[in-house]
């Protein structure tokens, strides 16, 4: 039987008060409960949600003190007494945003476990993956296929699953067009690739030449730069062959304005899917136009366990290449600063050993 030498202390980034900052310090290694596993986190992606968790600017209260992070990839090194033999020690596993749920409510029974009223949220209501050893409910860990690069797969555990779920929720079909707003960021860079892998044409919307080059390199068909556009609505519509606009819009933006524009350029009977969560933002659309053009406006939250398996399958088959940069866990504060300044292209990953 495989055994691991587990230390009593570990390095972590800890938010000690609402608003931050995160402090790099040593804390005790947690002990898994009966239905939990302890994962030796090797790498963790950094998501914009982690910044919101530190700042405490969302309407859901966070745990304090808090270890953030919800894109952790590592190995199971200890498990509780109720965890079955299907998760042996050494299993590659991921810590997702959904750390656990009740598994018995009407939402959980219908595979909508992210909507469970008792959901545990990694790096938000329970400690997450910005530490070397983290706890997760065994039923909800991401089963990372053997041989997959843990460093590269980490961002898929939130960004990849979330945009893949959003594309499914949009109803967009092969051969149709989807506009990805925020296409140059961490979620957007994967949305472009998942859409392409699903046979969908992509219009990337973002700001700046560097992000445009990234979008086109990853498989986007067209790119609209909102920083240079004189009429964004017209340009997005003209990017489709018939000029009627995309069949769906994925809103991954972190500011409010794009949420107000989307219904203006989505084609009739199209779907606007809200995924990004700008603090304090509202969504507004004209009722008359929405009804006569039969536009669907909906939200898409993180994926369930089946969505997770499917998103990881796309990655394992080489259809998704995560554009990322790796820094040490001790440098998390610098990543947050770049997020605040809008300077990140792709995704940042932290190495917990540094």
mmCIF file of C-alpha atoms in Angstrom:
data_model
loop_
_atom_site.group_PDB
_atom_site.id
_atom_site.type_symbol
_atom_site.label_atom_id
_atom_site.label_comp_id
_atom_site.label_asym_id
_atom_site.label_seq_id
_atom_site.Cartn_x
_atom_site.Cartn_y
_atom_site.Cartn_z
ATOM 1 C CA UNK A 1 0.000 0.000 0.000
ATOM 2 C CA UNK A 2 1.239 3.491 -0.890
ATOM 3 C CA UNK A 3 1.897 5.731 2.103
ATOM 4 C CA UNK A 4 2.932 9.374 2.300
ATOM 5 C CA UNK A 5 4.969 11.262 4.851
ATOM 6 C CA UNK A 6 2.676 14.184 5.649
ATOM 7 C CA UNK A 7 4.102 17.165 7.546
ATOM 8 C CA UNK A 8 2.264 18.896 10.396
ATOM 9 C CA UNK A 9 2.797 22.381 8.913
ATOM 10 C CA UNK A 10 2.626 23.798 5.404
ATOM 11 C CA UNK A 11 2.963 27.038 3.446
ATOM 12 C CA UNK A 12 -0.248 28.831 2.474
ATOM 13 C CA UNK A 13 -1.635 32.193 1.406
ATOM 14 C CA UNK A 14 -4.068 33.310 4.104
ATOM 15 C CA UNK A 15 -6.552 36.203 3.988
ATOM 16 C CA UNK A 16 -6.706 37.225 7.650
ATOM 17 C CA UNK A 17 -9.246 40.049 7.338
ATOM 18 C CA UNK A 18 -11.894 41.096 4.772
ATOM 19 C CA UNK A 19 -10.258 43.129 2.026
ATOM 20 C CA UNK A 20 -6.914 41.358 2.334
ATOM 21 C CA UNK A 21 -4.111 41.178 1.613
ATOM 22 C CA UNK A 22 -3.250 37.483 1.486
ATOM 23 C CA UNK A 23 -0.351 36.656 3.797
ATOM 24 C CA UNK A 24 2.195 33.970 2.908
ATOM 25 C CA UNK A 25 2.693 32.013 6.109
ATOM 26 C CA UNK A 26 2.867 28.565 7.687
ATOM 27 C CA UNK A 27 -0.334 26.953 8.948
ATOM 28 C CA UNK A 28 -1.258 23.463 10.204
ATOM 29 C CA UNK A 29 -1.971 20.710 7.701
ATOM 30 C CA UNK A 30 -5.714 19.853 7.984
ATOM 31 C CA UNK A 31 -7.065 16.407 8.822
ATOM 32 C CA UNK A 32 -9.663 14.879 6.436
ATOM 33 C CA UNK A 33 -13.070 13.922 7.834
ATOM 34 C CA UNK A 34 -14.700 10.523 7.234
ATOM 35 C CA UNK A 35 -16.010 11.446 3.746
ATOM 36 C CA UNK A 36 -13.062 13.625 2.750
ATOM 37 C CA UNK A 37 -9.634 13.314 1.164
ATOM 38 C CA UNK A 38 -6.433 15.243 1.758
ATOM 39 C CA UNK A 39 -4.832 16.376 -1.486
ATOM 40 C CA UNK A 40 -1.182 17.354 -1.774
ATOM 41 C CA UNK A 41 -1.716 20.345 -4.052
ATOM 42 C CA UNK A 42 1.094 20.696 -6.571
ATOM 43 C CA UNK A 43 -0.336 23.550 -8.640
ATOM 44 C CA UNK A 44 -3.307 25.872 -8.469
ATOM 45 C CA UNK A 45 -4.749 28.172 -11.090
ATOM 46 C CA UNK A 46 -5.585 31.742 -10.072
ATOM 47 C CA UNK A 47 -9.098 32.930 -10.903
ATOM 48 C CA UNK A 48 -10.671 36.397 -10.759
ATOM 49 C CA UNK A 49 -13.058 34.909 -8.189
ATOM 50 C CA UNK A 50 -10.093 34.529 -5.834
ATOM 51 C CA UNK A 51 -9.568 38.287 -5.999
ATOM 52 C CA UNK A 52 -13.234 38.893 -5.162
ATOM 53 C CA UNK A 53 -12.959 36.434 -2.255
ATOM 54 C CA UNK A 54 -9.993 38.340 -0.851
ATOM 55 C CA UNK A 55 -11.682 41.723 -1.283
ATOM 56 C CA UNK A 56 -15.013 40.474 0.081
ATOM 57 C CA UNK A 57 -17.011 42.482 -2.471
ATOM 58 C CA UNK A 58 -19.556 39.789 -3.360
ATOM 59 C CA UNK A 59 -22.905 39.469 -1.505
ATOM 60 C CA UNK A 60 -21.990 35.999 -0.204
ATOM 61 C CA UNK A 61 -19.881 36.208 2.980
ATOM 62 C CA UNK A 62 -16.487 34.496 2.940
ATOM 63 C CA UNK A 63 -14.822 32.394 5.598
ATOM 64 C CA UNK A 64 -12.254 34.399 7.592
ATOM 65 C CA UNK A 65 -9.415 33.592 7.942
ATOM 66 C CA UNK A 66 -9.479 32.168 4.428
ATOM 67 C CA UNK A 67 -7.148 30.159 2.232
ATOM 68 C CA UNK A 68 -8.307 30.981 -1.300
ATOM 69 C CA UNK A 69 -8.003 29.004 -4.514
ATOM 70 C CA UNK A 70 -10.264 26.549 -6.322
ATOM 71 C CA UNK A 71 -8.203 25.185 -9.224
ATOM 72 C CA UNK A 72 -5.930 22.844 -7.307
ATOM 73 C CA UNK A 73 -4.299 19.833 -8.957
ATOM 74 C CA UNK A 74 -2.404 17.250 -6.950
ATOM 75 C CA UNK A 75 -2.422 13.754 -5.449
ATOM 76 C CA UNK A 76 -4.608 12.137 -2.800
ATOM 77 C CA UNK A 77 -2.295 11.419 0.154
ATOM 78 C CA UNK A 78 -4.799 10.599 2.901
ATOM 79 C CA UNK A 79 -8.483 9.742 3.060
ATOM 80 C CA UNK A 80 -11.279 9.369 5.569
ATOM 81 C CA UNK A 81 -12.704 6.099 6.830
ATOM 82 C CA UNK A 82 -15.781 6.261 4.557
ATOM 83 C CA UNK A 83 -13.895 6.876 1.321
ATOM 84 C CA UNK A 84 -13.986 3.827 -0.925
ATOM 85 C CA UNK A 85 -11.319 1.863 -2.733
ATOM 86 C CA UNK A 86 -12.136 3.691 -5.972
ATOM 87 C CA UNK A 87 -9.902 6.513 -4.710
ATOM 88 C CA UNK A 88 -6.587 4.884 -3.770
ATOM 89 C CA UNK A 89 -3.771 6.951 -2.339
ATOM 90 C CA UNK A 90 -1.763 8.548 -5.129
ATOM 91 C CA UNK A 91 -4.864 9.245 -7.257
ATOM 92 C CA UNK A 92 -4.462 12.440 -9.331
ATOM 93 C CA UNK A 93 -7.257 14.708 -8.151
ATOM 94 C CA UNK A 94 -8.534 18.234 -8.524
ATOM 95 C CA UNK A 95 -10.091 20.681 -6.089
ATOM 96 C CA UNK A 96 -12.918 22.538 -7.835
ATOM 97 C CA UNK A 97 -15.045 25.534 -6.858
ATOM 98 C CA UNK A 98 -17.705 23.095 -5.638
ATOM 99 C CA UNK A 99 -15.935 21.409 -2.738
ATOM 100 C CA UNK A 100 -18.970 19.477 -1.570
ATOM 101 C CA UNK A 101 -22.774 19.302 -1.500
ATOM 102 C CA UNK A 102 -25.461 17.423 0.412
ATOM 103 C CA UNK A 103 -26.065 14.902 -2.441
ATOM 104 C CA UNK A 104 -29.676 14.421 -1.294
ATOM 105 C CA UNK A 105 -31.635 17.600 -2.101
ATOM 106 C CA UNK A 106 -33.718 18.009 -5.265
ATOM 107 C CA UNK A 107 -30.905 19.907 -6.996
ATOM 108 C CA UNK A 108 -28.247 17.301 -6.186
ATOM 109 C CA UNK A 109 -30.543 14.481 -7.290
ATOM 110 C CA UNK A 110 -31.036 16.171 -10.675
ATOM 111 C CA UNK A 111 -27.306 16.756 -11.278
ATOM 112 C CA UNK A 112 -27.555 20.440 -10.352
ATOM 113 C CA UNK A 113 -25.372 20.041 -7.286
ATOM 114 C CA UNK A 114 -23.800 23.519 -7.749
ATOM 115 C CA UNK A 115 -27.274 24.899 -6.814
ATOM 116 C CA UNK A 116 -27.390 22.945 -3.532
ATOM 117 C CA UNK A 117 -28.234 25.216 -0.584
ATOM 118 C CA UNK A 118 -25.602 23.403 1.473
ATOM 119 C CA UNK A 119 -22.845 23.685 -1.137
ATOM 120 C CA UNK A 120 -19.286 24.144 0.140
ATOM 121 C CA UNK A 121 -17.233 26.520 -2.005
ATOM 122 C CA UNK A 122 -13.462 26.032 -2.209
ATOM 123 C CA UNK A 123 -11.483 29.135 -1.378
ATOM 124 C CA UNK A 124 -14.635 30.946 -0.300
ATOM 125 C CA UNK A 125 -16.725 29.205 2.373
ATOM 126 C CA UNK A 126 -14.066 26.543 3.036
ATOM 127 C CA UNK A 127 -10.301 26.726 2.639
ATOM 128 C CA UNK A 128 -9.092 26.147 -0.895
ATOM 129 C CA UNK A 129 -6.021 25.311 -2.934
ATOM 130 C CA UNK A 130 -3.563 28.135 -2.152
ATOM 131 C CA UNK A 131 -1.861 25.783 0.279
ATOM 132 C CA UNK A 132 0.255 22.676 -0.032
ATOM 133 C CA UNK A 133 -2.337 20.310 1.479
ATOM 134 C CA UNK A 134 -6.079 20.850 1.073
ATOM 135 C CA UNK A 135 -9.305 19.064 1.983
ATOM 136 C CA UNK A 136 -12.118 18.115 -0.413
ATOM 137 C CA UNK A 137 -15.227 15.961 -0.204
ATOM 138 C CA UNK A 138 -14.347 12.693 -1.918
ATOM 139 C CA UNK A 139 -17.598 12.634 -3.932
ATOM 140 C CA UNK A 140 -16.751 15.959 -5.565
ATOM 141 C CA UNK A 141 -13.069 15.765 -6.426
ATOM 142 C CA UNK A 142 -12.202 16.054 -10.108
ATOM 143 C CA UNK A 143 -10.894 12.707 -11.313
ATOM 144 C CA UNK A 144 -7.827 13.804 -13.284
ATOM 145 C CA UNK A 145 -6.781 11.114 -15.797
ATOM 146 C CA UNK A 146 -3.460 9.385 -15.162
ATOM 147 C CA UNK A 147 -0.548 10.909 -17.047
ATOM 148 C CA UNK A 148 -2.115 14.357 -17.402
ATOM 149 C CA UNK A 149 0.210 17.285 -16.636
ATOM 150 C CA UNK A 150 -0.980 18.667 -13.279
ATOM 151 C CA UNK A 151 0.516 22.087 -13.942
ATOM 152 C CA UNK A 152 -1.286 22.552 -17.243
ATOM 153 C CA UNK A 153 -4.602 21.017 -16.208
ATOM 154 C CA UNK A 154 -5.067 23.141 -13.061
ATOM 155 C CA UNK A 155 -6.915 26.040 -14.787
ATOM 156 C CA UNK A 156 -9.322 23.609 -16.443
ATOM 157 C CA UNK A 157 -10.723 22.805 -12.981
ATOM 158 C CA UNK A 158 -12.619 26.092 -12.914
ATOM 159 C CA UNK A 159 -12.093 28.107 -16.094
ATOM 160 C CA UNK A 160 -12.400 25.124 -18.416
ATOM 161 C CA UNK A 161 -15.373 23.501 -16.703
ATOM 162 C CA UNK A 162 -17.197 26.823 -16.378
ATOM 163 C CA UNK A 163 -16.950 27.859 -20.029
ATOM 164 C CA UNK A 164 -17.675 24.343 -21.279
ATOM 165 C CA UNK A 165 -20.851 24.349 -19.176
ATOM 166 C CA UNK A 166 -21.726 27.803 -20.523
ATOM 167 C CA UNK A 167 -21.418 26.622 -24.109
ATOM 168 C CA UNK A 168 -23.709 23.682 -23.368
ATOM 169 C CA UNK A 169 -26.226 25.994 -21.697
ATOM 170 C CA UNK A 170 -26.187 28.356 -24.699
ATOM 171 C CA UNK A 171 -27.530 25.662 -27.022
ATOM 172 C CA UNK A 172 -25.112 26.731 -29.763
ATOM 173 C CA UNK A 173 -24.593 24.001 -32.379
ATOM 174 C CA UNK A 174 -21.762 23.026 -34.737
ATOM 175 C CA UNK A 175 -21.472 25.452 -37.619
ATOM 176 C CA UNK A 176 -23.051 28.317 -35.687
ATOM 177 C CA UNK A 177 -21.362 31.403 -34.190
ATOM 178 C CA UNK A 178 -20.679 32.373 -30.588
ATOM 179 C CA UNK A 179 -19.313 35.685 -29.333
ATOM 180 C CA UNK A 180 -16.977 35.310 -26.359
ATOM 181 C CA UNK A 181 -16.734 38.547 -24.388
ATOM 182 C CA UNK A 182 -13.472 38.593 -22.471
ATOM 183 C CA UNK A 183 -11.927 36.178 -24.974
ATOM 184 C CA UNK A 184 -8.344 37.079 -24.124
ATOM 185 C CA UNK A 185 -8.564 36.255 -20.430
ATOM 186 C CA UNK A 186 -8.258 32.989 -18.531
ATOM 187 C CA UNK A 187 -11.821 31.804 -19.088
ATOM 188 C CA UNK A 188 -12.018 33.293 -22.568
ATOM 189 C CA UNK A 189 -8.876 31.594 -23.828
ATOM 190 C CA UNK A 190 -10.414 28.239 -22.993
ATOM 191 C CA UNK A 191 -13.904 29.168 -24.219
ATOM 192 C CA UNK A 192 -12.417 29.858 -27.652
ATOM 193 C CA UNK A 193 -10.845 26.399 -27.729
ATOM 194 C CA UNK A 194 -13.822 24.474 -26.354
ATOM 195 C CA UNK A 195 -16.073 26.186 -28.890
ATOM 196 C CA UNK A 196 -13.712 25.326 -31.729
ATOM 197 C CA UNK A 197 -13.494 21.710 -30.533
ATOM 198 C CA UNK A 198 -17.311 21.574 -30.526
ATOM 199 C CA UNK A 199 -17.430 22.793 -34.140
ATOM 200 C CA UNK A 200 -18.578 26.333 -33.306
ATOM 201 C CA UNK A 201 -17.174 29.506 -34.929
ATOM 202 C CA UNK A 202 -15.877 32.138 -32.487
ATOM 203 C CA UNK A 203 -15.948 35.927 -32.435
ATOM 204 C CA UNK A 204 -13.570 37.040 -29.696
ATOM 205 C CA UNK A 205 -14.293 40.375 -28.028
ATOM 206 C CA UNK A 206 -11.665 41.975 -25.800
ATOM 207 C CA UNK A 207 -9.292 44.911 -25.604
ATOM 208 C CA UNK A 208 -5.796 45.252 -27.051
ATOM 209 C CA UNK A 209 -3.651 43.777 -29.785
ATOM 210 C CA UNK A 210 -1.958 41.176 -27.583
ATOM 211 C CA UNK A 211 -5.289 39.650 -26.580
ATOM 212 C CA UNK A 212 -6.439 39.714 -30.199
ATOM 213 C CA UNK A 213 -3.376 37.804 -31.327
ATOM 214 C CA UNK A 214 -3.970 35.252 -28.581
ATOM 215 C CA UNK A 215 -7.633 34.771 -29.575
ATOM 216 C CA UNK A 216 -6.818 34.190 -33.240
ATOM 217 C CA UNK A 217 -3.910 31.878 -32.404
ATOM 218 C CA UNK A 218 -6.196 29.714 -30.248
ATOM 219 C CA UNK A 219 -8.724 29.276 -33.040
ATOM 220 C CA UNK A 220 -10.979 32.305 -32.953
ATOM 221 C CA UNK A 221 -12.438 33.169 -36.356
ATOM 222 C CA UNK A 222 -12.796 36.907 -35.803
ATOM 223 C CA UNK A 223 -11.648 39.440 -33.207
ATOM 224 C CA UNK A 224 -13.308 42.719 -32.232
ATOM 225 C CA UNK A 225 -11.231 45.131 -30.141
ATOM 226 C CA UNK A 226 -13.593 47.186 -27.977
ATOM 227 C CA UNK A 227 -10.806 49.672 -27.272
ATOM 228 C CA UNK A 228 -10.565 50.584 -30.967
ATOM 229 C CA UNK A 229 -14.083 49.918 -32.183
ATOM 230 C CA UNK A 230 -16.227 52.910 -33.115
ATOM 231 C CA UNK A 231 -19.390 50.780 -33.262
ATOM 232 C CA UNK A 232 -18.983 47.472 -31.456
ATOM 233 C CA UNK A 233 -22.535 46.260 -32.089
ATOM 234 C CA UNK A 234 -22.201 46.764 -35.840
ATOM 235 C CA UNK A 235 -18.752 45.142 -35.979
ATOM 236 C CA UNK A 236 -19.869 42.044 -34.075
ATOM 237 C CA UNK A 237 -22.863 41.577 -36.377
ATOM 238 C CA UNK A 238 -20.718 42.074 -39.475
ATOM 239 C CA UNK A 239 -18.304 39.423 -38.239
ATOM 240 C CA UNK A 240 -20.925 36.754 -39.024
ATOM 241 C CA UNK A 241 -21.360 35.678 -42.668
ATOM 242 C CA UNK A 242 -24.971 36.847 -42.960
ATOM 243 C CA UNK A 243 -24.540 39.946 -40.801
ATOM 244 C CA UNK A 244 -27.259 38.908 -38.361
ATOM 245 C CA UNK A 245 -24.964 38.424 -35.384
ATOM 246 C CA UNK A 246 -23.858 35.400 -33.348
ATOM 247 C CA UNK A 247 -26.252 32.668 -32.263
ATOM 248 C CA UNK A 248 -25.012 32.944 -28.683
ATOM 249 C CA UNK A 249 -22.961 35.237 -26.466
ATOM 250 C CA UNK A 250 -20.812 34.123 -23.538
ATOM 251 C CA UNK A 251 -20.296 37.018 -21.132
ATOM 252 C CA UNK A 252 -17.062 36.447 -19.242
ATOM 253 C CA UNK A 253 -16.358 40.131 -18.618
ATOM 254 C CA UNK A 254 -15.490 41.587 -15.211
ATOM 255 C CA UNK A 255 -17.188 44.956 -15.838
ATOM 256 C CA UNK A 256 -20.860 45.836 -16.267
ATOM 257 C CA UNK A 257 -21.027 47.521 -19.686
ATOM 258 C CA UNK A 258 -20.678 44.370 -21.848
ATOM 259 C CA UNK A 259 -23.699 42.881 -20.078
ATOM 260 C CA UNK A 260 -25.804 45.824 -21.290
ATOM 261 C CA UNK A 261 -24.634 45.510 -24.923
ATOM 262 C CA UNK A 262 -24.998 41.797 -25.630
ATOM 263 C CA UNK A 263 -28.697 41.740 -26.501
ATOM 264 C CA UNK A 264 -28.061 44.415 -29.133
ATOM 265 C CA UNK A 265 -25.854 42.214 -31.306
ATOM 266 C CA UNK A 266 -27.014 38.655 -30.588
ATOM 267 C CA UNK A 267 -29.176 37.402 -33.451
ATOM 268 C CA UNK A 268 -32.909 36.807 -33.091
ATOM 269 C CA UNK A 269 -33.693 33.632 -31.148
ATOM 270 C CA UNK A 270 -30.143 33.798 -29.816
ATOM 271 C CA UNK A 271 -28.983 33.223 -26.248
ATOM 272 C CA UNK A 272 -27.034 35.544 -23.966
ATOM 273 C CA UNK A 273 -25.283 33.538 -21.257
ATOM 274 C CA UNK A 274 -23.956 35.381 -18.208
ATOM 275 C CA UNK A 275 -20.915 33.783 -16.570
ATOM 276 C CA UNK A 276 -18.682 36.632 -15.372
ATOM 277 C CA UNK A 277 -19.599 38.188 -12.029
ATOM 278 C CA UNK A 278 -18.732 41.904 -11.881
ATOM 279 C CA UNK A 279 -19.277 43.130 -8.327
ATOM 280 C CA UNK A 280 -22.520 45.091 -7.978
ATOM 281 C CA UNK A 281 -23.397 44.831 -11.667
ATOM 282 C CA UNK A 282 -26.886 44.659 -13.144
ATOM 283 C CA UNK A 283 -28.182 43.257 -16.415
ATOM 284 C CA UNK A 284 -30.605 45.379 -18.439
ATOM 285 C CA UNK A 285 -32.351 44.668 -21.743
ATOM 286 C CA UNK A 286 -35.336 46.248 -23.548
ATOM 287 C CA UNK A 287 -38.436 44.112 -22.992
ATOM 288 C CA UNK A 288 -39.989 44.906 -26.389
ATOM 289 C CA UNK A 289 -36.882 43.892 -28.357
ATOM 290 C CA UNK A 290 -36.259 40.835 -26.181
ATOM 291 C CA UNK A 291 -39.791 39.537 -26.772
ATOM 292 C CA UNK A 292 -40.100 40.280 -30.488
ATOM 293 C CA UNK A 293 -36.674 38.819 -31.260
ATOM 294 C CA UNK A 294 -37.191 35.854 -28.886
ATOM 295 C CA UNK A 295 -33.882 36.386 -27.107
ATOM 296 C CA UNK A 296 -32.962 34.124 -24.205
ATOM 297 C CA UNK A 297 -31.017 35.635 -21.298
ATOM 298 C CA UNK A 298 -29.718 33.186 -18.720
ATOM 299 C CA UNK A 299 -27.007 32.545 -16.187
ATOM 300 C CA UNK A 300 -24.602 29.625 -16.210
ATOM 301 C CA UNK A 301 -22.851 28.569 -13.034
ATOM 302 C CA UNK A 302 -20.063 26.026 -12.654
ATOM 303 C CA UNK A 303 -20.486 22.545 -14.097
ATOM 304 C CA UNK A 304 -21.581 19.385 -12.318
ATOM 305 C CA UNK A 305 -19.531 16.195 -11.946
ATOM 306 C CA UNK A 306 -20.426 14.960 -15.432
ATOM 307 C CA UNK A 307 -19.532 18.329 -16.989
ATOM 308 C CA UNK A 308 -16.197 18.079 -15.163
ATOM 309 C CA UNK A 309 -15.463 14.651 -16.623
ATOM 310 C CA UNK A 310 -16.363 15.848 -20.131
ATOM 311 C CA UNK A 311 -14.259 19.009 -19.871
ATOM 312 C CA UNK A 312 -11.264 16.972 -18.699
ATOM 313 C CA UNK A 313 -11.796 14.526 -21.574
ATOM 314 C CA UNK A 314 -11.454 17.368 -24.112
ATOM 315 C CA UNK A 315 -8.194 18.327 -22.388
ATOM 316 C CA UNK A 316 -6.844 14.778 -22.249
ATOM 317 C CA UNK A 317 -7.426 14.369 -26.000
ATOM 318 C CA UNK A 318 -5.230 17.389 -26.695
ATOM 319 C CA UNK A 319 -8.062 19.629 -27.887
ATOM 320 C CA UNK A 320 -7.469 22.267 -25.197
ATOM 321 C CA UNK A 321 -4.110 23.976 -24.672
ATOM 322 C CA UNK A 322 -4.072 26.214 -21.632
ATOM 323 C CA UNK A 323 -2.084 29.441 -22.159
ATOM 324 C CA UNK A 324 -0.587 29.959 -18.705
ATOM 325 C CA UNK A 325 2.380 31.313 -16.795
ATOM 326 C CA UNK A 326 3.635 29.733 -13.577
ATOM 327 C CA UNK A 327 4.932 31.599 -10.527
ATOM 328 C CA UNK A 328 5.525 30.557 -6.937
ATOM 329 C CA UNK A 329 2.687 30.525 -4.401
ATOM 330 C CA UNK A 330 4.612 33.223 -2.542
ATOM 331 C CA UNK A 331 4.034 35.570 -5.516
ATOM 332 C CA UNK A 332 0.229 35.394 -5.430
ATOM 333 C CA UNK A 333 -0.047 39.042 -4.395
ATOM 334 C CA UNK A 334 1.733 40.111 -7.593
ATOM 335 C CA UNK A 335 -0.760 38.124 -9.676
ATOM 336 C CA UNK A 336 -3.657 39.863 -7.922
ATOM 337 C CA UNK A 337 -2.078 43.230 -8.710
ATOM 338 C CA UNK A 338 -1.875 42.349 -12.418
ATOM 339 C CA UNK A 339 -5.519 41.248 -12.306
ATOM 340 C CA UNK A 340 -6.520 44.607 -10.852
ATOM 341 C CA UNK A 341 -4.656 46.347 -13.677
ATOM 342 C CA UNK A 342 -6.148 44.119 -16.414
ATOM 343 C CA UNK A 343 -2.712 42.985 -17.572
ATOM 344 C CA UNK A 344 -3.208 39.217 -17.563
ATOM 345 C CA UNK A 345 -3.422 37.322 -20.853
ATOM 346 C CA UNK A 346 -4.463 33.698 -20.348
ATOM 347 C CA UNK A 347 -4.098 32.226 -16.877
ATOM 348 C CA UNK A 348 -1.607 32.283 -14.009
ATOM 349 C CA UNK A 349 -0.747 29.108 -12.115
ATOM 350 C CA UNK A 350 1.001 29.008 -8.748
ATOM 351 C CA UNK A 351 3.510 26.306 -7.796
ATOM 352 C CA UNK A 352 2.932 25.487 -4.123
ATOM 353 C CA UNK A 353 6.563 24.426 -3.625
ATOM 354 C CA UNK A 354 7.850 27.992 -4.171
#
